[in-house]
Every structure is written in structure tokens, then in C-alpha cells.
XYZ file of C-alpha atoms in Angstrom:
505
model
C 208.666 111.300 32.839
C 212.211 110.249 33.651
C 215.440 112.217 33.468
C 217.271 112.256 30.155
C 220.365 110.110 29.998
C 223.175 111.943 31.719
C 220.753 114.606 32.898
C 221.126 115.900 36.446
C 219.640 118.994 38.016
C 221.839 121.452 39.830
C 220.893 122.433 43.390
C 218.614 125.480 43.221
C 215.977 127.568 44.985
C 212.421 127.995 43.707
C 210.967 131.354 44.808
C 207.184 131.534 44.398
C 205.537 134.943 44.425
C 201.830 134.509 45.151
C 202.324 131.516 47.396
C 198.899 131.820 49.058
C 197.034 131.934 45.742
C 194.867 129.355 44.006
C 197.371 128.474 41.260
C 200.072 127.649 43.788
C 197.778 125.415 45.831
C 196.101 123.628 42.919
C 199.068 123.219 40.589
C 202.508 124.220 41.861
C 202.672 122.486 45.245
C 201.312 119.190 43.825
C 203.708 119.435 40.863
C 206.691 119.900 43.186
C 205.634 116.894 45.257
C 205.139 114.630 42.235
C 208.594 115.580 40.956
C 209.906 114.731 44.407
C 208.148 111.336 44.348
C 209.583 110.610 40.893
C 213.090 111.600 42.076
C 213.236 114.428 39.541
C 214.113 117.264 41.906
C 217.727 118.308 42.523
C 219.430 116.567 45.426
C 219.411 119.931 47.181
C 216.227 121.881 46.608
C 214.503 124.631 48.571
C 211.206 126.451 48.043
C 210.725 129.992 49.342
C 207.051 130.948 49.293
C 206.271 134.663 49.282
C 202.896 136.171 50.060
C 201.205 139.148 51.647
C 199.205 137.194 54.199
C 200.262 136.958 57.834
C 201.474 133.356 57.927
C 204.391 131.441 59.386
C 206.606 128.824 57.777
C 204.835 126.168 59.866
C 201.378 127.214 58.672
C 202.522 127.323 55.032
C 203.951 123.814 55.364
C 200.522 122.728 56.538
C 199.031 124.482 53.508
C 201.382 122.480 51.310
C 200.336 119.237 53.003
C 196.656 120.107 52.524
C 197.326 120.911 48.864
C 198.974 117.520 48.311
C 196.076 115.730 49.995
C 193.462 117.520 47.893
C 195.012 118.045 44.454
C 198.057 115.816 43.925
C 197.938 112.719 41.728
C 200.240 111.078 44.286
C 199.757 111.174 48.065
C 202.122 110.988 51.026
C 203.065 107.369 51.657
C 204.605 107.765 55.123
C 204.991 110.346 57.879
C 208.770 110.533 57.525
C 208.464 111.178 53.781
C 205.917 113.909 54.507
C 208.158 115.603 57.051
C 211.233 115.440 54.820
C 209.354 116.948 51.886
C 207.759 119.744 53.910
C 211.103 120.720 55.439
C 212.094 122.130 52.028
C 209.495 124.913 52.289
C 209.962 128.352 53.854
C 207.731 131.423 53.965
C 208.533 135.116 53.698
C 205.794 137.692 54.156
C 206.023 141.036 52.377
C 204.208 143.234 49.910
C 205.394 142.905 46.301
C 206.148 146.645 46.215
C 208.058 146.769 49.533
C 211.816 147.345 49.173
C 212.547 146.096 52.662
C 210.945 142.751 51.776
C 213.318 142.297 48.832
C 216.326 143.213 50.958
C 215.258 140.600 53.495
C 214.686 138.059 50.699
C 218.165 138.658 49.255
C 219.746 138.046 52.642
C 217.670 134.908 53.202
C 218.649 133.478 49.795
C 222.314 134.087 50.592
C 221.862 132.083 53.790
C 220.303 129.235 51.792
C 223.207 129.361 49.334
C 225.685 128.978 52.196
C 223.670 126.277 53.938
C 222.796 124.162 50.863
C 225.439 125.164 48.305
C 222.831 126.357 45.794
C 225.381 128.903 44.476
C 222.928 131.608 43.488
C 220.738 129.435 41.258
C 217.250 130.947 41.646
C 214.065 130.209 39.719
C 211.459 132.935 40.332
C 207.853 131.908 39.665
C 205.421 134.843 39.360
C 202.109 133.184 40.267
C 200.471 136.598 40.664
C 198.099 138.856 38.743
C 199.699 140.096 35.471
C 199.761 143.720 36.622
C 202.452 142.750 39.177
C 204.855 141.055 36.712
C 206.793 144.125 35.672
C 207.016 145.618 39.153
C 208.300 142.394 40.744
C 210.925 141.982 38.005
C 212.054 145.579 38.503
C 212.340 145.152 42.286
C 214.293 141.911 41.863
C 216.711 143.736 39.571
C 217.038 146.746 41.873
C 218.029 144.503 44.761
C 220.591 142.489 42.808
C 218.517 139.319 42.552
C 218.506 138.991 38.756
C 222.223 138.647 38.104
C 224.731 136.100 39.313
C 228.392 135.447 38.562
C 228.358 131.799 39.595
C 224.805 130.485 39.291
C 221.804 131.337 37.109
C 218.607 133.326 37.478
C 215.374 132.486 35.636
C 211.824 133.755 35.829
C 208.555 132.004 34.936
C 205.684 134.224 33.820
C 202.086 133.004 33.802
C 199.592 133.995 31.113
C 198.079 136.348 30.119
C 201.189 138.003 28.741
C 199.657 141.381 28.053
C 196.182 142.442 26.972
C 197.176 143.264 23.394
C 200.377 143.782 21.411
C 201.104 147.213 22.909
C 200.743 146.031 26.530
C 202.722 142.869 25.785
C 205.553 144.966 24.339
C 205.548 147.222 27.398
C 205.644 144.242 29.749
C 208.406 142.617 27.732
C 210.509 145.776 27.964
C 210.157 145.744 31.751
C 211.156 142.099 31.948
C 214.086 142.528 29.577
C 215.474 145.293 31.809
C 215.763 142.683 34.556
C 216.301 139.370 32.702
C 217.691 138.330 29.344
C 215.397 136.593 26.848
C 216.987 133.214 27.551
C 216.170 133.656 31.264
C 212.457 134.396 30.685
C 210.117 131.384 30.639
C 206.628 132.383 29.448
C 204.407 129.532 30.467
C 201.494 128.115 28.492
C 200.475 125.043 30.451
C 199.006 123.452 27.313
C 202.546 122.943 26.052
C 203.239 120.774 29.084
C 200.464 118.333 28.267
C 201.668 114.864 27.400
C 199.921 114.493 24.044
C 201.086 117.869 22.743
C 204.654 116.757 23.350
C 203.733 113.469 21.654
C 202.368 115.314 18.610
C 205.855 116.012 17.273
C 206.811 112.358 17.723
C 203.659 111.196 15.936
C 204.374 113.553 13.046
C 208.116 113.261 12.633
C 208.861 109.711 13.800
C 206.333 107.909 11.572
C 206.602 107.524 7.811
C 202.894 106.702 7.919
C 201.978 110.338 8.639
C 204.647 112.865 7.655
C 204.523 112.202 3.861
C 200.760 112.835 3.959
C 200.953 115.940 6.164
C 200.318 118.501 3.421
C 197.753 120.026 1.069
C 197.922 117.120 -1.400
C 196.295 114.740 1.054
C 194.689 116.788 3.838
C 191.337 118.457 3.158
C 191.176 120.576 6.313
C 192.106 120.704 9.994
C 189.836 121.333 12.979
C 191.094 122.356 16.404
C 188.503 122.085 19.163
C 188.924 123.238 22.730
C 185.627 122.913 24.575
C 184.898 123.553 28.240
C 181.897 122.507 30.317
C 182.386 125.113 33.019
C 181.396 128.754 32.895
C 183.642 131.578 34.077
C 183.751 130.225 37.651
C 183.596 133.549 39.507
C 186.201 135.251 37.282
C 183.813 137.928 36.052
C 186.167 140.938 36.105
C 188.970 139.023 34.384
C 186.736 137.553 31.718
C 185.030 140.865 31.031
C 188.429 142.317 30.132
C 189.677 139.274 28.238
C 186.990 137.253 26.478
C 187.528 133.912 24.768
C 189.655 135.330 21.950
C 192.338 136.663 24.303
C 191.894 133.997 26.967
C 192.064 130.895 24.763
C 192.821 131.597 21.100
C 195.824 133.911 21.531
C 197.760 131.308 23.477
C 196.421 127.749 23.768
C 194.774 127.421 20.356
C 197.518 129.096 18.379
C 200.032 126.822 20.105
C 198.014 123.793 18.991
C 197.941 125.204 15.475
C 201.683 125.896 15.268
C 202.651 122.428 16.493
C 200.243 120.864 13.989
C 201.425 122.909 11.009
C 205.152 123.535 11.641
C 207.889 122.232 9.349
C 210.326 119.622 10.691
C 212.932 121.509 12.761
C 216.597 121.139 11.892
C 217.206 119.754 15.398
C 215.427 119.275 18.717
C 217.142 122.303 20.225
C 214.613 124.755 21.755
C 215.245 127.593 19.312
C 215.105 125.307 16.272
C 211.615 124.171 17.274
C 210.429 127.650 18.173
C 211.783 129.059 14.905
C 209.423 126.773 12.989
C 206.456 127.736 15.165
C 207.086 131.421 14.483
C 207.140 130.752 10.738
C 203.602 129.368 11.000
C 202.363 132.436 12.871
C 203.952 134.733 10.303
C 202.260 132.798 7.480
C 198.740 132.957 8.962
C 196.186 134.569 6.679
C 195.169 137.820 8.413
C 191.587 138.185 9.564
C 190.534 141.804 9.222
C 187.724 144.044 8.028
C 187.650 142.361 4.620
C 186.827 138.862 5.878
C 185.815 139.277 9.528
C 182.155 138.366 8.939
C 182.857 135.262 6.849
C 185.818 134.038 8.907
C 184.770 134.511 12.558
C 181.846 133.907 14.888
C 181.401 135.391 18.360
C 179.127 133.763 20.923
C 178.059 134.156 24.534
C 176.367 131.458 26.601
C 172.890 132.059 27.881
C 170.926 130.125 30.469
C 170.607 126.413 29.823
C 171.248 122.923 31.143
C 174.775 121.695 31.788
C 175.430 118.167 33.094
C 171.795 117.794 34.032
C 171.430 121.001 36.027
C 170.155 124.441 35.136
C 172.827 127.110 34.909
C 172.721 130.870 34.531
C 173.735 132.744 31.418
C 176.975 134.710 31.231
C 175.264 138.054 31.824
C 173.752 136.694 35.061
C 177.146 135.635 36.405
C 178.640 137.442 39.401
C 180.413 140.737 38.597
C 179.482 140.668 34.905
C 177.906 143.594 33.060
C 174.210 142.690 32.437
C 174.605 144.155 28.935
C 178.014 142.592 28.307
C 179.197 142.011 24.745
C 182.125 139.828 25.843
C 182.446 136.594 23.890
C 182.651 133.218 25.662
C 182.783 131.353 22.349
C 184.907 131.878 19.239
C 185.005 130.021 15.950
C 187.290 131.142 13.171
C 188.644 130.067 9.811
C 192.178 130.788 8.691
C 194.769 129.471 6.276
C 198.550 129.186 6.308
C 200.126 130.775 3.287
C 203.037 128.460 2.567
C 203.730 125.607 0.153
C 202.793 122.828 2.576
C 199.387 124.192 3.569
C 198.221 126.465 0.734
C 194.480 126.016 0.267
C 193.918 123.988 3.456
C 191.483 125.704 5.862
C 192.160 125.552 9.595
C 188.993 125.850 11.682
C 189.395 126.785 15.353
C 186.557 126.521 17.870
C 186.545 127.159 21.604
C 183.890 128.007 24.147
C 182.557 127.748 27.665
C 179.410 125.884 28.725
C 179.700 123.424 25.851
C 178.459 119.804 26.191
C 181.763 118.149 27.109
C 185.317 119.009 28.110
C 187.680 118.164 25.297
C 190.809 119.353 23.468
C 191.454 117.744 20.105
C 193.265 118.267 16.821
C 191.312 116.662 13.983
C 192.953 115.989 10.613
C 190.424 115.311 7.817
C 191.987 113.721 4.742
C 190.752 114.268 1.223
C 188.198 111.916 -0.263
C 189.275 109.593 -3.052
C 187.919 110.016 -6.581
C 184.401 108.615 -7.049
C 185.499 105.434 -8.809
C 186.039 101.792 -7.840
C 184.510 101.227 -4.424
C 182.920 104.653 -4.397
C 180.824 103.594 -7.440
C 179.734 100.134 -6.374
C 179.859 100.251 -2.573
C 177.931 102.435 -0.164
C 179.374 104.152 2.857
C 183.016 105.216 2.228
C 184.018 108.182 4.361
C 187.064 110.427 4.430
C 189.903 109.175 6.611
C 190.302 111.013 9.899
C 193.124 111.295 12.419
C 192.389 112.738 15.867
C 195.055 113.804 18.373
C 193.336 113.824 21.760
C 195.005 116.226 24.183
C 192.584 116.109 27.136
C 190.874 114.715 29.141
C 191.687 111.551 27.217
C 195.190 111.425 25.806
C 195.712 109.445 22.654
C 195.354 108.965 18.935
C 192.236 107.933 17.017
C 192.441 106.841 13.364
C 189.357 106.185 11.253
C 189.575 104.396 7.904
C 187.329 102.321 5.631
C 186.803 98.555 5.529
C 184.233 96.182 4.060
C 181.360 95.160 6.301
C 181.409 91.367 6.766
C 178.741 89.664 4.646
C 177.579 89.496 1.061
C 176.357 93.089 0.692
C 178.733 95.547 -1.011
C 178.948 97.910 1.943
C 181.901 99.833 3.334
C 181.951 100.976 6.952
C 184.274 103.265 8.914
C 186.439 101.379 11.405
C 188.652 102.789 14.108
C 192.005 102.245 15.710
C 192.035 103.979 19.091
C 195.070 104.407 21.341
C 194.370 105.973 24.737
C 197.515 106.315 26.815
C 195.824 107.421 30.050
C 192.952 104.896 29.950
C 194.981 101.875 30.929
C 195.198 100.905 34.559
C 198.347 102.147 36.238
C 198.963 104.930 33.702
C 198.945 108.297 35.447
C 200.370 110.945 33.121
C 202.358 113.749 34.724
C 200.542 117.041 35.047
C 201.629 119.811 32.694
C 203.155 121.869 35.524
C 205.410 118.998 36.517
C 207.044 118.895 33.101
C 207.282 122.670 32.833
C 208.850 123.150 36.268
C 211.285 120.338 35.585
C 212.308 121.847 32.230
C 212.730 125.342 33.691
C 215.039 123.989 36.400
C 217.249 122.295 33.801
C 217.190 125.283 31.471
C 215.181 123.729 28.639
C 212.892 126.377 27.125
C 211.393 124.198 24.347
C 207.927 124.107 25.900
C 207.894 127.802 26.776
C 206.885 130.687 24.537
C 209.545 132.905 23.025
C 208.896 136.635 22.689
C 208.503 136.636 18.904
C 205.823 133.921 19.227
C 203.913 136.164 21.622
C 204.381 139.167 19.346
C 203.079 137.494 16.168
C 200.192 135.855 18.030
C 199.078 139.266 19.341
C 199.307 140.802 15.857
C 196.910 138.140 14.573
C 194.509 138.557 17.524
C 194.606 142.376 17.549
C 193.548 142.430 13.905
C 190.457 140.362 14.756
C 189.564 142.475 17.773
C 189.936 145.692 15.797
C 187.703 144.392 13.003
C 185.070 143.205 15.497
C 185.000 146.671 16.991
C 185.011 148.568 13.705
C 182.242 146.509 12.139
C 180.294 146.045 15.367
C 180.222 142.268 14.907
C 177.399 141.012 17.151
C 177.693 138.421 19.892
C 175.210 135.594 19.278
C 173.719 133.942 22.357
C 173.797 130.148 22.582
C 172.145 127.935 25.235
C 174.490 126.567 27.879
C 175.070 122.887 27.149
C 174.923 123.311 23.361
C 177.712 123.386 20.761
C 177.617 127.152 20.396
C 175.884 129.639 18.106
C 174.154 128.522 14.909
C 176.455 130.862 13.001
C 179.379 128.583 13.910
C 177.767 125.794 11.921
C 177.319 128.211 9.044
C 180.998 129.244 9.129
C 182.175 125.729 8.247
C 179.090 124.699 6.228
C 179.813 127.597 3.874
C 182.796 125.522 2.689
C 180.712 122.341 2.401
C 182.107 120.886 5.642
C 180.861 120.254 9.185
C 182.314 120.259 12.671
C 183.415 116.914 14.074
C 182.024 117.097 17.593
C 184.054 115.050 20.113
C 181.006 113.012 21.060
C 180.810 111.804 17.443
C 184.289 110.313 17.625
C 183.558 106.873 18.999
C 185.468 103.651 19.239
C 183.854 100.402 18.151
């Protein structure tokens, strides 16, 4: 990731609320350092870390150093580089609801402006629990920290953005009282992943794909997002969220919109996001009429994961032993527009599945049963796979004749993996997202109307599950989910393409 031609970042201050939390240590501090190593930070850049713990600036700088050593893709190369980087960090201790803390912060930021000529350019990152978002924004506004005559003010909000449409609307109203829409950056870290950004290039910069990207040539689309891990000690959060809210509402619907969107009129942020919203508005609703045939809920039970026995979801810490929370969701939907009419989109996500993988799988229609289909054995439908993680790349499967005298056709593969080659170390998603927020590019962030339409789609499913008491089917940890998930796609005469089945020669 290199700066755009003519692109330069203005001096600014990054203010991190929740500086002693896990997200900051695992993602934000390493991202800042990697931007620093790649010379992508402003010439003058300061980080003000805010937390409730009794720490000093010196101890927080040590925390930053420990974070780089443990989580960063790049490490410190010399002591002087380490010291110069750490000197950018400062710590302020106060409670998020304490007015005196905000008064002190405002004064401190003014001192930084005078010392480093940052001119009131502040990027606030709310790396805190969602229930604090609105209150922090309100306090920042009340103490004059959300408006500037000379510089700019922006705020980054982590997911989840609300629990449902009503709570999301309430939170948005609080934020909009403090910041304008163009100043709000709702983060979905999946949008920062290298291959998701590459998806638009693959689609719109290749005449090989875009003319075929429609219902005349594509049979169906599968979007898989599988996780090996369980809930990792997040019992209370997961009990209130479940897989539908935690993964489908944001990550999976983002994958779907980027796959299905029309070509934007330009590469301006709003032009791209306009097309994504059109996809969400065109989604076939899932409600009481089709909830049984179009969705599957699952919850992992005890099983074997990566060669070791693991507990079921209901045995996890701080989880209701009679919980009906889903850890797995499969659903079928369609997009009611001219490009995609009649093409099913199958989404599947779950915890404690066999492998970690995020993929978009395009299955093309089979050819008529003539010519080679009559006389040769083995032709299969063409398949294009966009691999998002952990591998990043593109996999294309097509048909060719097996060498020899027998009339046999075999599937062959072309496989491009951009992070498999030695020396290729793709930037982490948070690096790209922080960089874009500092330069005011909101393309990879979620606009309010995207959030709103996504919640409308998800709320309809949740309401139908509740009304019809749709059961949660238990599946063994380490398996590919409930048997009903196979039935959901088999009902249409299709089958899931499991990532482990996608192999290179």
C-alpha cells in the first residue's frame, strides 16, 4: 500500500478511547507502526491514548512496544527507530463520563496543535464497548471537540452499530448531534482486506469477467465465512448477538453487495456506496412466508477441533445452559433486479467449523448436454473463487481434455495466491482503514443508509425466527454445520462448495 500520486496526509492527532483494551493492542498499535514503517503517516503525527486505568505515558509507551513485538507484521529494526516512534504516544486517564477529563483533553489537544501545528485536525477512534459510543460523542460535542474552523474532526465507530434497526437509529441520532455524516466512519474491518478491495478491480477491469457477471451465465453464488474458533470467552456478548447479528448483518452483507453491485459511475466514495445500497434495497425479504425454507440456525455442540476435544456452546463460560443463540447461519436470498433475477445467493457462516476461510464462490451455468457432454465424461460447471482470507487470491476452474486416448474431460485450475509468495506481506485491514480515515476517504466505511437497510433485512429474519419458534439445530464442533444446511441448498439441486474441496493441481 503506497500513497496515491500527489497524495499527502495533513498533520493530525489520533485520539483513541479504550487505549488499554484488546482491540487497541492487537490491531490499532500494530497498524499505526506498520503505517509508520511504510512512511504513510503524516510528517507530524501524535497519538493520545485515553483509558480508565491508572497508567502513565511511559507505561503506555511500553505497552505499545510490547504490542508491536507480539502482534505487528513488522518489528522494530533499531533502538533509535523504536524511541522515535514511541515518542508520538501520550496517555490521558479519565472516565468516559467525566466532564473534567474532557476539559483536560481539550486543553492538551490545544497544546499539541501549538507544538506540532496540527491545526485542530483530530481523528477520534472509539475502541470501546458500543454502549459508550453515544455518550462519548455527546461529551466531545459538549466540550467543543467536534467542531473546528480551521481543521477537521472525524470519528471512527467500531461494530456492532446497534443491536437492531431501532437501536441503530437511536445511536445514529446521538452521533449526528455531534458529527456530520461525512465525519462519521463506521468501520467494518472486512472492507479493509486486500482481496475485497481487489474484487472491484477483478470485476470491472477485466473483460473476461464483467460481461459474464449476470443471470445469463451465472447459476448461483455462495458466500462462505467459516471460523475454527468458538466464542473465545465472549459469552455475554454472543448471547445478545448471535451469528446473524455478529457476522451476517455486517461482514457477509458487505461481501454480497460488493459481489452484486452495478459498476459505479466513478470511484468516488458515494458513487460506490450508492451502488451497494441499491443491492441491499433489492434483496428478497426473508420473513414468515419463507423463513423455514430460506434459513437454517445452528449451534455447535461438543466435538473435535484441530485434533483436540472442545466443549459445546452451552458449556462455554457465561453462556446460558439452555441457550437458543445461533453460532451458525445459512440462508438463501435473491436480488430482485435485471442483472441477478433468478440467481440464488447462499450465505453460510459459523463457529467451530473445520477450517478458517472467507470466500466468494461464483458457479457458472452448465452448457447444454451436447458435443463434449454427449461423448466425453467428466465436464463440470466453471467456478470462480475469490479468496479473502487466510489465503488471498483468485481460483478459476475450467474444463480440459485429459491427456491420452480416452475421451475424458477433467477440471483444471488456475490459482493466483497473492500472499503465498515469499516476501509478500499484505497490509492488515486496520492499516488501510486508518490511512483512509486520516486522508478523508470513506469508500471502505459504511454509510448510514447501508446500515439501515442491512438492519431491515436482518430484523425481518429475527422476527420470523421468534414468531415461528424456528429451532436451533446442534452440530458437532469440527463439522460443516447442521444437516439442515445441506438440505437448504440441496432443495435447489445444488451443494455447498466447501473450501477444502477447492484444490490446486
